[in-house]
Short mmCIF file of C-alpha atoms in Angstrom, two decimals:
data_model
loop_
_atom_site.label_atom_id
_atom_site.label_comp_id
_atom_site.label_asym_id
_atom_site.label_seq_id
_atom_site.Cartn_x
_atom_site.Cartn_y
_atom_site.Cartn_z
CA MET S 4 21.58 15.67 -3.21
CA THR S 5 23.47 12.79 -1.63
CA SER S 6 22.06 9.80 -3.51
CA SER S 7 22.64 9.05 -7.18
CA ASP S 8 20.72 5.78 -7.30
CA PRO S 9 18.51 6.02 -10.42
CA TYR S 10 16.38 3.13 -9.18
CA HIS S 11 15.21 5.42 -6.38
CA SER S 12 12.51 6.99 -8.53
CA LYS S 13 8.84 7.67 -9.21
CA ARG S 14 7.05 7.74 -12.52
CA LEU S 15 6.05 11.11 -13.91
CA ASP S 16 2.61 12.03 -12.60
CA VAL S 17 0.87 14.02 -15.32
CA HIS S 18 -2.07 15.00 -13.11
CA LYS S 19 -0.49 17.56 -10.81
CA SER S 20 -2.33 20.89 -10.65
CA SER S 21 -1.91 24.22 -8.87
CA HIS S 22 -3.21 27.76 -9.31
CA HIS S 23 -0.51 29.22 -7.06
CA LYS S 24 0.99 32.38 -8.58
CA GLU S 25 4.56 31.34 -7.80
CA ILE S 26 4.49 28.27 -10.03
CA SER S 27 2.91 30.30 -12.85
CA ASP S 28 5.68 32.88 -12.47
CA LEU S 29 8.36 30.16 -12.58
CA VAL S 30 6.83 28.67 -15.73
CA GLU S 31 6.84 32.11 -17.35
CA LEU S 32 10.47 32.72 -16.30
CA ILE S 33 11.69 29.45 -17.80
CA TRP S 34 9.47 29.76 -20.89
CA THR S 35 10.81 33.21 -21.76
CA GLY S 36 14.33 31.77 -21.59
CA PHE S 37 13.59 29.46 -24.54
CA SER S 38 15.00 30.56 -27.89
CA GLN S 39 12.72 31.13 -30.86
CA GLU S 40 14.02 27.92 -32.43
CA GLU S 41 13.11 26.03 -29.25
CA LEU S 42 9.67 27.61 -29.12
CA ASP S 43 9.08 26.63 -32.73
CA ARG S 44 10.17 23.09 -31.92
CA VAL S 45 7.48 22.63 -29.25
CA SER S 46 4.77 24.54 -31.12
CA THR S 47 2.51 22.42 -33.31
CA LYS S 48 0.38 24.27 -35.80
CA GLY S 49 -2.50 23.48 -38.10
CA ASN S 50 -4.60 20.35 -37.76
CA HIS S 51 -2.09 18.74 -35.38
CA LYS S 52 -2.39 21.32 -32.64
CA PRO S 53 -2.22 19.46 -29.27
CA LEU S 54 -5.07 19.53 -26.76
CA ALA S 55 -2.61 20.92 -24.20
CA ASP S 56 -0.10 23.52 -25.36
CA ALA S 57 3.62 23.23 -24.62
CA LYS S 58 3.59 25.82 -21.82
CA SER S 59 0.84 23.89 -19.99
CA GLN S 60 2.89 20.72 -20.33
CA LEU S 61 5.95 22.54 -18.99
CA LYS S 62 3.89 23.52 -15.94
CA THR S 63 2.77 19.94 -15.35
CA LEU S 64 6.37 18.73 -15.61
CA LEU S 65 7.75 21.40 -13.26
CA LEU S 66 5.00 20.75 -10.71
CA ASP S 67 5.80 17.04 -10.53
CA LEU S 68 9.54 17.67 -10.34
CA TYR S 69 8.93 20.22 -7.57
CA VAL S 70 6.69 17.86 -5.59
CA ASN S 71 9.27 15.07 -5.81
CA TRP S 72 12.06 17.46 -4.83
CA LEU S 73 10.07 18.69 -1.82
CA SER S 74 9.36 15.12 -0.72
CA ASP S 75 12.88 13.82 -1.29
CA PRO S 76 15.66 15.81 -3.04
CA THR S 77 17.41 12.55 -4.02
CA LEU S 78 14.37 11.19 -5.86
CA TRP S 79 14.51 10.71 -9.63
CA THR S 80 11.49 11.02 -11.90
CA GLY S 81 10.96 8.38 -14.57
CA ILE S 82 9.88 9.96 -17.87
CA SER S 83 9.22 7.79 -20.90
CA ARG S 84 10.80 8.88 -24.15
CA SER S 85 8.46 6.78 -26.26
CA ASN S 86 5.86 8.69 -28.25
CA ASN S 87 3.47 5.79 -27.64
CA SER S 88 3.44 6.60 -23.91
CA TYR S 89 1.47 9.80 -24.51
CA VAL S 90 -2.05 9.53 -25.91
CA PRO S 91 -3.65 12.97 -25.42
CA THR S 92 -7.19 11.68 -25.98
CA SER S 93 -6.89 8.78 -23.53
CA ILE S 94 -9.25 8.68 -20.54
CA TYR S 95 -6.11 8.05 -18.47
CA ASN S 96 -4.55 11.35 -19.60
CA GLY S 97 -6.83 13.96 -18.09
CA LEU S 98 -4.49 16.90 -18.83
CA HIS S 99 -3.91 15.75 -22.42
CA ILE S 100 -0.13 15.48 -22.11
CA SER S 101 1.36 14.69 -25.55
CA LYS S 102 4.73 13.66 -26.98
CA VAL S 103 5.57 17.39 -26.94
CA ILE S 104 6.62 16.89 -23.32
CA ILE S 105 9.66 14.91 -24.52
CA LYS S 106 10.80 17.99 -26.48
CA VAL S 107 10.20 20.14 -23.39
CA VAL S 108 12.40 17.78 -21.36
CA ASP S 109 15.18 18.03 -23.94
CA ILE S 110 15.06 21.83 -23.87
CA LEU S 111 15.30 21.82 -20.07
CA LEU S 112 18.33 19.53 -20.40
CA ALA S 113 19.90 21.93 -22.89
CA HIS S 114 19.39 24.77 -20.39
CA ASN S 115 21.07 22.73 -17.63
CA LEU S 116 17.85 22.61 -15.63
CA LEU S 117 17.75 18.81 -15.39
CA GLU S 118 20.07 15.91 -14.60
CA HIS S 119 19.57 12.82 -16.76
CA TYR S 120 20.31 9.13 -16.32
CA SER S 121 19.69 6.81 -19.27
CA PHE S 122 19.57 3.04 -18.80
CA ARG S 123 20.99 0.67 -21.40
CA HIS S 124 18.23 -0.45 -23.75
CA ASP S 125 17.60 -4.19 -23.46
CA ARG S 126 17.68 -5.70 -26.94
CA GLU S 127 18.74 -9.19 -25.91
CA TYR S 128 15.55 -10.01 -23.95
CA GLY S 129 12.99 -8.11 -25.97
CA GLY S 130 12.97 -5.05 -23.70
CA ARG S 131 12.23 -6.99 -20.52
CA TYR S 132 15.04 -5.28 -18.63
CA SER S 133 14.76 -1.85 -20.21
CA ARG S 134 14.09 1.04 -17.84
CA THR S 135 12.53 4.46 -18.29
CA SER S 136 14.97 7.38 -18.45
CA ARG S 137 15.39 9.18 -15.13
CA TYR S 138 15.44 12.93 -14.53
CA ARG S 139 15.71 15.25 -11.55
CA PRO S 140 16.26 18.96 -10.96
CA SER S 141 19.79 20.23 -11.51
CA GLN S 142 21.30 22.62 -9.00
CA LYS S 143 20.17 25.46 -11.27
CA LEU S 144 16.52 24.36 -11.12
CA GLN S 145 16.83 23.62 -7.39
CA ASP S 146 17.88 27.22 -6.89
CA HIS S 147 14.61 28.28 -8.51
CA PHE S 148 12.64 25.78 -6.41
CA SER S 149 14.26 26.94 -3.16
CA LYS S 150 12.79 30.44 -3.68
CA LEU S 151 9.21 29.12 -3.82
CA THR S 152 7.01 29.20 -0.75
CA LEU S 153 4.20 26.98 -2.01
CA THR S 154 3.89 23.71 -0.11
CA LEU S 155 2.53 20.27 -0.91
CA PHE S 156 -0.82 21.56 0.37
CA ASP S 157 -0.93 24.05 -2.51
CA ILE S 158 -0.60 21.32 -5.15
CA ASP S 159 -3.65 19.23 -6.03
CA HIS S 160 -4.31 16.03 -7.86
CA HIS S 161 -6.27 17.13 -10.92
CA THR S 162 -9.90 16.03 -10.94
CA ASN S 163 -9.60 14.85 -14.56
CA ASP S 164 -7.43 11.92 -13.52
CA ALA S 165 -9.13 8.57 -14.13
CA THR S 166 -10.12 6.97 -10.85
CA VAL S 167 -11.55 3.81 -12.42
CA ILE S 168 -8.88 1.72 -14.15
CA LEU S 169 -9.73 -1.13 -16.52
CA THR S 170 -6.93 -3.50 -17.49
CA ASP S 171 -6.20 -7.00 -18.76
CA PHE S 172 -3.44 -7.25 -16.16
CA GLU S 173 -3.52 -8.43 -12.54
CA THR S 174 -2.44 -6.27 -9.57
CA ASN S 175 -0.30 -6.87 -6.52
CA GLU S 176 -1.34 -5.88 -2.99
CA THR S 177 -0.36 -2.23 -3.46
CA GLY S 178 -2.11 -1.87 -6.82
CA GLU S 179 0.93 -2.14 -9.07
CA ILE S 180 -0.27 -3.58 -12.37
CA ILE S 181 1.59 -6.83 -13.10
CA LYS S 182 1.40 -8.91 -16.25
CA THR S 183 0.58 -12.59 -15.87
CA THR S 184 2.19 -15.15 -18.13
CA GLY S 185 0.53 -17.02 -20.97
CA GLY S 186 -2.63 -16.33 -22.95
CA LYS S 187 -3.28 -13.60 -25.45
CA LYS S 188 -1.46 -10.28 -25.58
CA LYS S 189 -2.63 -8.20 -22.66
CA ARG S 190 -3.53 -4.52 -22.55
CA LYS S 191 -2.20 -2.59 -19.58
CA LEU S 192 -4.85 0.11 -19.81
CA ILE S 193 -8.13 -0.39 -21.63
CA GLU S 194 -9.99 2.61 -22.98
CA TYR S 195 -13.68 2.70 -22.13
CA SER S 196 -16.72 4.94 -22.43
CA GLU S 197 -19.04 5.73 -19.56
CA ASP S 198 -21.87 5.45 -22.08
CA ASP S 199 -20.92 1.80 -22.61
CA HIS S 200 -20.39 1.19 -18.90
CA PRO S 201 -23.06 3.11 -16.94
CA ASP S 202 -21.79 1.64 -13.64
CA ILE S 203 -18.55 3.62 -13.95
CA LYS S 204 -20.01 7.11 -13.50
CA PRO S 205 -21.34 6.51 -9.95
CA MET S 206 -18.02 4.84 -9.06
CA ARG S 207 -16.14 7.94 -10.23
CA GLU S 208 -18.48 10.21 -8.28
CA ASP S 209 -17.99 8.13 -5.13
CA LEU S 210 -14.20 8.19 -5.55
CA LYS S 211 -14.22 11.94 -6.20
CA ALA S 212 -16.06 12.54 -2.92
CA TYR S 213 -13.73 10.16 -1.08
CA ASN S 214 -10.51 11.70 -2.44
CA GLU S 215 -11.82 15.19 -1.65
CA LEU S 216 -12.39 14.08 1.95
CA LEU S 217 -8.83 12.70 2.12
CA GLU S 218 -7.51 15.99 0.69
CA ARG S 219 -8.91 17.98 3.63
CA THR S 220 -7.80 15.37 6.18
CA HIS S 221 -4.39 15.16 7.85
CA ILE S 222 -3.12 11.57 7.68
CA ASP S 223 0.33 10.76 9.03
CA ILE S 224 2.40 8.35 11.13
CA SER S 225 3.07 10.28 14.32
CA SER S 226 6.14 8.25 15.36
CA LEU S 227 8.20 8.99 12.23
CA ASP S 228 11.12 11.41 12.35
CA ASN S 229 11.15 11.53 8.54
CA PRO S 230 8.14 11.76 6.19
CA TYR S 231 8.77 8.36 4.64
CA VAL S 232 9.02 4.67 5.44
CA GLU S 233 11.89 2.59 4.12
CA ARG S 234 10.68 -0.67 2.58
CA PRO S 235 13.04 -3.42 1.34
CA LYS S 236 12.43 -4.57 -2.23
CA SER S 237 12.86 -8.05 -3.67
CA ASP S 238 16.02 -6.99 -5.53
CA GLY S 239 17.72 -6.02 -2.26
CA SER S 240 17.31 -2.27 -2.69
CA VAL S 241 15.36 -0.04 -0.34
CA GLN S 242 12.32 1.97 -1.42
CA LYS S 243 11.30 5.15 0.37
CA VAL S 244 7.51 5.29 0.63
CA PRO S 245 6.41 8.94 1.01
CA ILE S 246 3.99 9.50 3.90
CA ASP S 247 2.35 12.64 2.63
CA ARG S 248 -0.31 14.05 0.31
CA THR S 249 1.65 13.08 -2.81
CA ASN S 250 0.90 9.43 -2.10
CA GLN S 251 -2.72 9.20 -1.01
CA PHE S 252 -4.83 9.43 -4.18
CA VAL S 253 -7.15 6.39 -4.37
CA ARG S 254 -8.43 4.56 -7.46
CA ARG S 255 -10.32 1.36 -8.23
CA ILE S 256 -8.64 -1.13 -10.56
CA PHE S 257 -10.56 -3.81 -12.44
CA SER S 258 -8.76 -6.73 -14.07
CA ARG S 259 -9.22 -9.04 -17.07
CA ASN S 260 -11.25 -6.40 -18.91
CA SER S 261 -14.19 -6.95 -16.57
CA LEU S 262 -15.97 -4.66 -14.13
CA ASN S 263 -16.81 -7.79 -12.11
CA LEU S 264 -13.24 -8.86 -11.36
CA ASN S 265 -10.92 -7.23 -8.80
CA GLY S 266 -12.24 -3.67 -8.38
CA ARG S 267 -10.31 -3.09 -5.17
CA PHE S 268 -9.28 0.36 -3.94
CA TYR S 269 -5.58 1.18 -4.38
CA GLY S 270 -3.30 4.16 -3.98
CA GLY S 271 -2.92 5.18 -0.33
CA TRP S 272 0.51 4.95 1.28
CA TRP S 273 -1.10 3.10 4.21
CA GLN S 274 -1.34 0.08 1.89
CA GLN S 275 2.42 0.21 1.31
CA VAL S 276 3.58 0.00 4.94
CA GLY S 277 3.33 -2.78 7.51
CA GLU S 278 0.96 -2.95 10.45
CA ASP S 279 3.77 -1.92 12.83
CA TYR S 280 3.68 1.48 11.11
CA ARG S 281 -0.09 1.54 10.57
CA LYS S 282 -0.77 1.30 14.32
CA ASP S 283 0.90 4.72 14.69
CA ILE S 284 -1.29 6.45 12.11
CA ARG S 285 -3.17 9.51 13.30
CA ILE S 286 -6.10 11.01 11.44
CA ASP S 287 -6.58 14.74 12.10
CA GLY S 288 -4.49 14.35 15.22
CA SER S 289 -6.53 11.44 16.59
CA PRO S 290 -5.04 8.00 17.30
CA THR S 291 -6.57 5.31 15.14
CA ILE S 292 -7.72 1.73 15.32
CA GLU S 293 -7.60 -0.91 12.59
CA VAL S 294 -10.47 -3.35 12.31
CA ASP S 295 -10.30 -6.28 9.94
CA PHE S 296 -12.41 -9.20 8.79
CA LYS S 297 -11.08 -12.51 10.13
CA GLY S 298 -10.21 -15.08 7.45
CA TYR S 299 -12.08 -12.91 4.95
CA HIS S 300 -11.96 -14.88 1.69
CA VAL S 301 -12.08 -18.24 3.43
CA ALA S 302 -15.11 -17.06 5.40
CA ILE S 303 -16.83 -15.91 2.18
CA LEU S 304 -16.21 -19.30 0.53
CA ALA S 305 -17.49 -21.11 3.62
CA ASN S 306 -20.58 -18.91 3.69
CA GLU S 307 -21.38 -19.98 0.13
CA HIS S 308 -21.81 -23.48 1.57
CA GLY S 309 -23.86 -22.28 4.51
CA VAL S 310 -20.98 -22.59 6.97
CA SER S 311 -20.24 -19.83 9.49
CA LYS S 312 -17.84 -19.77 12.42
CA HIS S 313 -17.64 -18.00 15.79
CA ILE S 314 -15.64 -14.79 15.97
CA ASP S 315 -12.78 -16.58 17.78
CA TYR S 316 -12.46 -19.37 15.22
CA ASP S 317 -9.02 -19.66 13.61
CA TRP S 318 -9.28 -21.02 10.08
CA TYR S 319 -5.57 -21.72 9.83
CA ALA S 320 -4.98 -23.56 13.12
CA LEU S 321 -4.62 -27.32 12.53
CA ASP S 322 -5.06 -29.91 15.26
CA GLU S 323 -1.43 -31.05 15.18
CA LEU S 324 1.97 -30.19 13.73
CA PHE S 325 2.72 -31.69 10.33
CA ILE S 326 5.96 -29.95 9.31
CA LYS S 327 9.15 -30.99 11.05
CA ASP S 328 10.80 -28.27 13.16
CA PHE S 329 7.74 -25.98 12.82
CA ASP S 330 6.00 -24.67 15.90
CA ALA S 331 2.24 -24.02 15.84
CA GLU S 332 2.56 -20.34 14.91
CA THR S 333 5.03 -20.96 12.07
CA GLN S 334 2.80 -23.69 10.66
CA ARG S 335 -0.23 -21.42 10.96
CA LYS S 336 1.47 -18.57 9.08
CA ALA S 337 2.67 -20.95 6.37
CA LEU S 338 -0.80 -22.45 5.96
CA LYS S 339 -2.46 -19.05 5.81
CA LEU S 340 -0.19 -17.88 3.00
CA LEU S 341 -0.57 -21.22 1.23
CA VAL S 342 -4.39 -21.21 1.37
CA LEU S 343 -4.71 -17.59 0.23
CA THR S 344 -2.23 -18.25 -2.57
CA ALA S 345 -4.10 -21.42 -3.59
CA ILE S 346 -7.43 -19.58 -3.74
CA ASN S 347 -5.87 -17.22 -6.29
CA ALA S 348 -4.15 -19.95 -8.33
CA LYS S 349 -5.47 -22.08 -11.18
CA ASP S 350 -3.55 -25.21 -10.13
CA LYS S 351 -1.31 -26.52 -7.36
CA ASP S 352 2.00 -26.01 -9.17
CA THR S 353 1.18 -22.33 -9.69
CA ALA S 354 0.13 -22.02 -6.04
CA PHE S 355 3.31 -23.66 -4.74
CA GLN S 356 5.53 -21.47 -6.93
CA ALA S 357 3.72 -18.35 -5.73
CA PHE S 358 4.08 -19.49 -2.11
CA ARG S 359 7.85 -19.75 -2.44
CA ARG S 360 8.06 -16.32 -4.11
CA ASN S 361 6.32 -14.76 -1.13
CA SER S 362 7.75 -16.77 1.77
CA LYS S 363 11.18 -17.23 3.31
CA LEU S 364 10.19 -20.76 4.38
CA SER S 365 11.82 -23.56 2.40
CA LEU S 366 9.05 -26.05 1.78
CA LYS S 367 8.96 -28.61 -1.00
CA ASN S 368 5.90 -29.31 -3.12
CA ILE S 369 5.22 -32.55 -1.28
CA GLN S 370 5.15 -30.70 2.05
CA LEU S 371 2.90 -27.94 0.73
CA ASP S 372 0.58 -30.50 -0.85
CA PHE S 373 0.33 -32.40 2.43
CA LEU S 374 -0.32 -29.22 4.43
CA LEU S 375 -3.03 -28.15 1.98
CA SER S 376 -4.65 -31.59 2.13
CA LYS S 377 -4.88 -31.36 5.92
CA PHE S 378 -6.59 -28.00 5.61
CA ILE S 379 -9.13 -29.46 3.15
CA GLU S 380 -9.59 -32.49 5.38
CA LYS S 381 -10.61 -30.14 8.20
CA HIS S 382 -12.74 -27.95 5.89
CA PRO S 383 -13.98 -30.24 3.06
CA TYR S 384 -16.55 -27.66 1.89
CA LEU S 385 -13.66 -25.38 0.86
CA GLU S 386 -12.05 -27.87 -1.53
CA GLU S 387 -13.77 -26.56 -4.66
CA GLY S 388 -12.51 -23.05 -3.86
CA ILE S 389 -8.87 -24.17 -3.70
CA CYS S 390 -6.81 -23.79 -6.92
CA SER S 391 -9.94 -22.54 -8.65
CA ASP S 392 -8.82 -19.03 -9.62
CA ARG S 393 -11.50 -17.65 -7.29
CA GLY S 394 -9.34 -14.95 -5.77
CA ILE S 395 -10.06 -12.24 -8.31
CA ASP S 396 -13.82 -12.84 -7.94
CA LEU S 397 -13.55 -12.70 -4.13
CA MET S 398 -11.59 -9.46 -4.46
CA TYR S 399 -14.53 -8.01 -6.37
CA LYS S 400 -16.92 -9.07 -3.60
CA ASP S 401 -14.77 -7.50 -0.90
CA SER S 402 -14.44 -4.33 -3.03
CA LEU S 403 -18.25 -4.01 -3.00
CA VAL S 404 -18.21 -4.27 0.78
CA THR S 405 -15.45 -1.65 1.02
CA SER S 406 -17.33 0.66 -1.34
CA LEU S 407 -20.44 0.61 0.87
CA ILE S 408 -18.37 1.20 4.00
CA LYS S 409 -16.45 4.12 2.49
CA ASN S 410 -19.56 5.75 1.09
CA GLU S 411 -21.27 5.62 4.48
CA PHE S 412 -18.26 7.25 6.16
CA VAL S 413 -17.98 9.94 3.47
CA LYS S 414 -21.65 10.84 4.02
CA LYS S 415 -20.83 11.41 7.69
CA GLU S 416 -17.62 13.34 6.85
CA GLU S 417 -15.68 10.65 8.72
CA PRO S 418 -12.26 9.77 7.23
CA ILE S 419 -11.54 6.08 6.70
CA LEU S 420 -8.57 4.25 5.17
CA SER S 421 -8.82 0.77 3.68
CA VAL S 422 -6.23 -2.01 3.37
CA HIS S 423 -8.46 -4.42 1.43
CA ASP S 424 -9.82 -6.53 4.32
CA SER S 425 -9.20 -4.00 7.07
CA TYR S 426 -10.15 -0.40 7.83
CA ILE S 427 -8.42 2.35 9.80
CA VAL S 428 -10.52 4.99 11.55
CA LYS S 429 -10.28 7.38 14.46
CA ARG S 430 -10.69 5.47 17.71
CA ASP S 431 -13.96 7.18 18.56
CA SER S 432 -15.37 5.92 15.22
CA VAL S 433 -14.79 2.24 15.94
CA LEU S 434 -18.39 1.43 16.88
CA LEU S 435 -19.65 3.17 13.74
CA LEU S 436 -17.15 1.14 11.73
CA ARG S 437 -18.13 -2.23 13.22
CA ASP S 438 -21.82 -1.47 12.66
CA THR S 439 -21.16 -0.34 9.08
CA MET S 440 -19.04 -3.43 8.35
CA ASN S 441 -21.90 -5.65 9.51
CA LYS S 442 -24.44 -3.80 7.38
CA ALA S 443 -22.18 -3.87 4.31
CA THR S 444 -21.49 -7.61 4.46
CA LYS S 445 -25.18 -8.24 5.06
CA ALA S 446 -26.01 -6.23 1.92
CA VAL S 447 -23.35 -7.82 -0.31
CA LEU S 448 -22.99 -11.34 1.11
CA SER S 449 -26.36 -11.77 2.88
CA THR S 450 -24.55 -12.45 6.14
CA THR S 451 -22.27 -10.83 8.68
CA LEU S 452 -18.66 -11.90 9.08
CA PRO S 453 -16.47 -11.91 12.22
CA VAL S 454 -14.15 -8.95 12.70
CA ASP S 455 -11.15 -8.23 14.87
CA GLN S 456 -9.49 -5.08 16.16
CA GLU S 457 -6.52 -3.85 18.18
CA HIS S 458 -4.88 -0.92 19.95
CA PHE S 459 -6.97 1.08 22.41
CA SER S 460 -5.62 3.82 24.65
CA LYS S 461 -6.58 3.75 28.32
CA SER S 462 -9.11 6.59 28.05
CA GLN S 463 -10.59 5.20 24.85
CA ARG S 464 -10.85 1.79 26.47
CA ARG S 465 -13.16 3.17 29.18
CA LEU S 466 -15.29 5.04 26.64
CA ILE S 467 -15.60 2.07 24.30
CA LEU S 468 -16.16 -0.41 27.13
CA ASN S 469 -19.22 1.55 28.22
CA ALA S 470 -20.54 1.55 24.67
CA PHE S 471 -19.86 -2.15 24.20
CA ARG S 472 -21.56 -2.91 27.50
CA GLN S 473 -24.73 -1.32 26.17
CA TYR S 474 -24.64 -2.42 22.53
CA ASP S 475 -22.34 -5.47 22.31
CA TYR S 476 -22.28 -7.27 25.63
CA GLY S 477 -20.31 -10.23 24.28
CA THR S 478 -17.35 -8.03 23.36
CA TYR S 479 -17.64 -6.25 26.71
CA VAL S 480 -17.26 -9.61 28.49
CA ASP S 481 -14.19 -10.38 26.36
CA TYR S 482 -12.62 -7.11 27.52
CA VAL S 483 -13.30 -7.70 31.17
CA GLN S 484 -12.09 -11.30 31.11
CA ASP S 485 -8.99 -10.68 29.04
CA PRO S 486 -7.92 -7.04 28.52
CA SER S 487 -4.80 -8.23 26.65
CA VAL S 488 -7.03 -9.20 23.72
CA TYR S 489 -7.03 -5.50 22.75
CA PRO S 490 -3.68 -4.15 24.00
CA LEU S 491 -3.09 -0.57 24.97
CA HIS S 492 -1.13 1.47 22.48
CA ASN S 493 -0.21 5.13 22.62
CA PRO S 494 1.95 6.13 19.64
CA LYS S 495 4.73 8.61 20.27
CA ILE S 496 4.50 12.01 18.64
CA THR S 497 7.62 13.40 16.97
CA ALA S 498 8.52 17.04 16.38
CA ARG S 499 8.25 16.45 12.62
CA TYR S 500 4.68 15.19 12.98
CA THR S 501 3.65 18.11 15.19
CA ALA S 502 5.09 20.66 12.76
CA SER S 503 3.41 18.95 9.81
CA TYR S 504 0.04 18.85 11.55
CA GLN S 505 0.21 22.52 12.51
CA LYS S 506 1.07 23.53 8.93
CA PHE S 507 -1.85 21.46 7.67
CA LEU S 508 -4.29 23.05 10.15
CA HIS S 509 -3.17 26.49 9.03
CA TRP S 510 -3.61 25.55 5.35
CA ARG S 511 -7.03 23.99 5.93
CA GLN S 512 -8.22 27.05 7.82
CA GLN S 513 -7.10 29.26 4.94
CA ARG S 514 -8.66 27.06 2.26
CA TYR S 515 -11.77 25.62 3.88
CA GLY S 516 -12.39 27.91 6.83
CA TYR S 517 -12.17 25.32 9.62
#
């Protein structure tokens, strides 16, 4: 291992599962090496017997350490040492992992099977800067791992994992749960009963079918030489985003303790990389296309006032430049971020602060206020939606649209990836996608919304042009008049991608017979 950066880490995933004999044999080997005193320490008797015994918890721990080691040998695993982090009866703890796992970790440390990094506990700021202890396989455990032949394909995400998350918190774009300031004490995860919330069961069934489809689908970025994307973080460090099966389990997260707020789909690595990487995604070896709704939330707000715009309408293009030294494109990008931020905010000050957190542009409040006023002047019917805290409600509406689209694709055994307001499908599924998007918005919003798309190959262009000529003549005319509207793109294919795809095909043939 070449990196010792403890910030390069992932939280312990307690929902790894595998029936592979090799992992069972490794668990048995390590378990039999425990002394009687150690076995007594992790064995709870009488009325306090855990729902999952210590050996099962050892297996869960080893599986997650092995997965992380396979993905990136330098990766640390964050494991909480607080007893309060493990509630065996929680709906968010499908394998019933208990505080016994902390004792198991300590025994592995005593046997030199783990490396450990402990952060300084933050007492000065009430724990704000405290960090979870980090662990990773020692050379001794790596030697055991190196003898295993099971691959990432042999390790599943356990079906008991909760796919519907209810929280008081907000989320960022990638689904990370973030606490907002002010108000009452917030609960990160809220326990619920499907008996009390009958809408949850069909959601879980839909997500189960969707995640099972993703499990038997090869999804990768064909141009990558390594199975990860490096993403800069706000603190200046670099995060490695794994592009593999360990990072594609999808959930729905609802905020503010309401099943009518947020509800978006989170979890796939494709939400954690930029569009420059997404354009190179291949699904089961096929190049893909990304189709998105244009000005999604603004268009929904306008529709509430009976206003609709042509597909080519640009909501964020103003009639003149209002910021000194800005060109039209810079002003447009600034206004887009400002408007979307303002829709989510409760007041202007909050919106302007959020804008500066998410933009490299140095704009003062007076400039942002002026720019926002010009937008409202052009679209007066949108004023009541600005700084109204409508964002989380609009996210719920777009989640309903996404749910309908995904369910339709799952019924047809067609893989689809969502990035909130956009969808990635195989290129030969683009007409199905556009039709499904129209039907979904019609069902949820009682109207259709304009969509946009990019990246056709030359052969796909001919195929799709013929289809558009028959079913969507307006788009066909756009192609003929200006082919640059949908540029050609043929992603390169690396040796790593080819090897990964061939291994997947072999595994799928063995497991599913096709």
